[in-house]
Amino acid sequence: MIFIFSGFTKITGYAATQGYMESMGVPGMLLPLVIAVELFGGLAILFGFKARFVAILLVGFNIISALLFHQFWIDESQMNPFMKNIAMAGGFLMIFAHGAGAYSIDNNNHRRI
C-alpha cells in the first residue's frame, strides 16, 4: 500500500517531486516511470498479479532509491528512510522466494467463495 500512496502523492505534487529528483541528480523526465512503477507495482503486489516478477523489480527499485535519495552517510536524518527501503527490499525478496500467497491472482488453485 505504501507504493500506491506514494505514487498518488507524486502525481499530486508532481512539480515538487520532479524538482527534488533533479536536485539529487536524477532526470525529472523519469518521474512518469517512477509513478508507474509505484502505482502498478503496488497494485500488482497487493493483488498478487505477476508477484514474483514485480517483487524482484521492486527489490531493485528500493535499493536504487535508497542509494540515490536516502544518503544517510551525508545526512543522518536519512538513516530511517534508507533502512525502510532496505527492509522493504527484504520483504519483496520473500515474495519473490515464496510467491504471493493462496488468495492471489497468481495462484490458480484457490477456492472460490
GROMACS .gro file of C-alpha atoms in nm:
model
  113
    1MET     CA    1   0.000   0.000   0.000
    2ILE     CA    2   0.291   0.236   0.062
    3PHE     CA    3   0.379   0.237  -0.309
    4ILE     CA    4   0.022   0.311  -0.416
    5PHE     CA    5   0.001   0.604  -0.173
    6SER     CA    6   0.347   0.726  -0.274
    7GLY     CA    7   0.259   0.711  -0.644
    8PHE     CA    8  -0.052   0.924  -0.591
    9THR     CA    9   0.147   1.167  -0.377
   10LYS     CA   10   0.396   1.210  -0.660
   11ILE     CA   11   0.110   1.284  -0.901
   12THR     CA   12  -0.044   1.549  -0.675
   13GLY     CA   13   0.297   1.703  -0.604
   14TYR     CA   14   0.440   1.646  -0.949
   15ALA     CA   15   0.644   1.967  -0.986
   16ALA     CA   16   0.790   1.944  -0.636
   17THR     CA   17   0.882   1.578  -0.681
   18GLN     CA   18   1.038   1.648  -1.020
   19GLY     CA   19   1.241   1.932  -0.868
   20TYR     CA   20   1.356   1.711  -0.581
   21MET     CA   21   1.463   1.437  -0.821
   22GLU     CA   22   1.661   1.687  -1.027
   23SER     CA   23   1.824   1.831  -0.714
   24MET     CA   24   1.950   1.479  -0.638
   25GLY     CA   25   2.094   1.440  -0.988
   26VAL     CA   26   1.814   1.223  -1.128
   27PRO     CA   27   1.649   1.345  -1.451
   28GLY     CA   28   1.298   1.474  -1.381
   29MET     CA   29   1.177   1.315  -1.703
   30LEU     CA   30   1.197   0.978  -1.522
   31LEU     CA   31   0.915   1.077  -1.287
   32PRO     CA   32   0.635   0.922  -1.500
   33LEU     CA   33   0.827   0.593  -1.494
   34VAL     CA   34   0.868   0.616  -1.117
   35ILE     CA   35   0.496   0.685  -1.074
   36ALA     CA   36   0.408   0.390  -1.298
   37VAL     CA   37   0.640   0.156  -1.107
   38GLU     CA   38   0.494   0.265  -0.774
   39LEU     CA   39   0.127   0.253  -0.876
   40PHE     CA   40   0.127  -0.058  -1.094
   41GLY     CA   41   0.389  -0.236  -0.885
   42GLY     CA   42   0.197  -0.165  -0.566
   43LEU     CA   43  -0.130  -0.285  -0.717
   44ALA     CA   44   0.034  -0.597  -0.862
   45ILE     CA   45   0.178  -0.692  -0.523
   46LEU     CA   46  -0.149  -0.610  -0.345
   47PHE     CA   47  -0.348  -0.841  -0.571
   48GLY     CA   48  -0.072  -1.094  -0.631
   49PHE     CA   49  -0.051  -1.046  -1.007
   50LYS     CA   50   0.287  -1.148  -1.155
   51ALA     CA   51   0.407  -1.107  -0.798
   52ARG     CA   52   0.747  -1.274  -0.830
   53PHE     CA   53   0.844  -1.070  -1.134
   54VAL     CA   54   0.716  -0.745  -0.983
   55ALA     CA   55   0.878  -0.823  -0.647
   56ILE     CA   56   1.225  -0.860  -0.797
   57LEU     CA   57   1.177  -0.532  -0.987
   58LEU     CA   58   1.075  -0.361  -0.663
   59VAL     CA   59   1.383  -0.501  -0.487
   60GLY     CA   60   1.597  -0.315  -0.738
   61PHE     CA   61   1.377  -0.006  -0.725
   62ASN     CA   62   1.404   0.010  -0.344
   63ILE     CA   63   1.779  -0.036  -0.335
   64ILE     CA   64   1.838   0.221  -0.609
   65SER     CA   65   1.606   0.476  -0.447
   66ALA     CA   66   1.768   0.415  -0.106
   67LEU     CA   67   2.113   0.483  -0.250
   68LEU     CA   68   2.006   0.786  -0.454
   69PHE     CA   69   1.763   0.962  -0.222
   70HIS     CA   70   1.838   0.846   0.134
   71GLN     CA   71   2.212   0.902   0.167
   72PHE     CA   72   2.248   0.866   0.544
   73TRP     CA   73   2.627   0.889   0.514
   74ILE     CA   74   2.577   1.253   0.408
   75ASP     CA   75   2.265   1.337   0.609
   76GLU     CA   76   2.200   1.142   0.931
   77SER     CA   77   1.826   1.213   0.912
   78GLN     CA   78   1.808   0.982   0.610
   79MET     CA   79   1.900   0.669   0.809
   80ASN     CA   80   1.539   0.565   0.882
   81PRO     CA   81   1.415   0.613   0.524
   82PHE     CA   82   1.723   0.424   0.399
   83MET     CA   83   1.657   0.134   0.635
   84LYS     CA   84   1.286   0.137   0.541
   85ASN     CA   85   1.379   0.089   0.176
   86ILE     CA   86   1.623  -0.191   0.259
   87ALA     CA   87   1.362  -0.362   0.479
   88MET     CA   88   1.101  -0.337   0.203
   89ALA     CA   89   1.353  -0.487  -0.041
   90GLY     CA   90   1.386  -0.778   0.202
   91GLY     CA   91   1.009  -0.819   0.209
   92PHE     CA   92   0.997  -0.822  -0.169
   93LEU     CA   93   1.269  -1.089  -0.170
   94MET     CA   94   1.035  -1.300   0.046
   95ILE     CA   95   0.756  -1.256  -0.208
   96PHE     CA   96   1.000  -1.346  -0.486
   97ALA     CA   97   1.105  -1.660  -0.300
   98HIS     CA   98   0.762  -1.778  -0.182
   99GLY     CA   99   0.507  -1.624  -0.418
  100ALA     CA  100   0.208  -1.406  -0.345
  101GLY     CA  101   0.001  -1.646  -0.139
  102ALA     CA  102  -0.310  -1.859  -0.150
  103TYR     CA  103  -0.560  -1.588  -0.241
  104SER     CA  104  -0.354  -1.413  -0.508
  105ILE     CA  105  -0.435  -1.382  -0.876
  106ASP     CA  106  -0.118  -1.581  -0.945
  107ASN     CA  107  -0.249  -1.882  -0.753
  108ASN     CA  108  -0.473  -2.085  -0.982
  109ASN     CA  109  -0.567  -2.333  -0.709
  110HIS     CA  110  -0.753  -2.107  -0.465
  111ARG     CA  111  -1.107  -2.194  -0.363
  112ARG     CA  112  -1.396  -1.994  -0.496
  113ILE     CA  113  -1.611  -1.834  -0.229
   0.00000   0.00000   0.00000
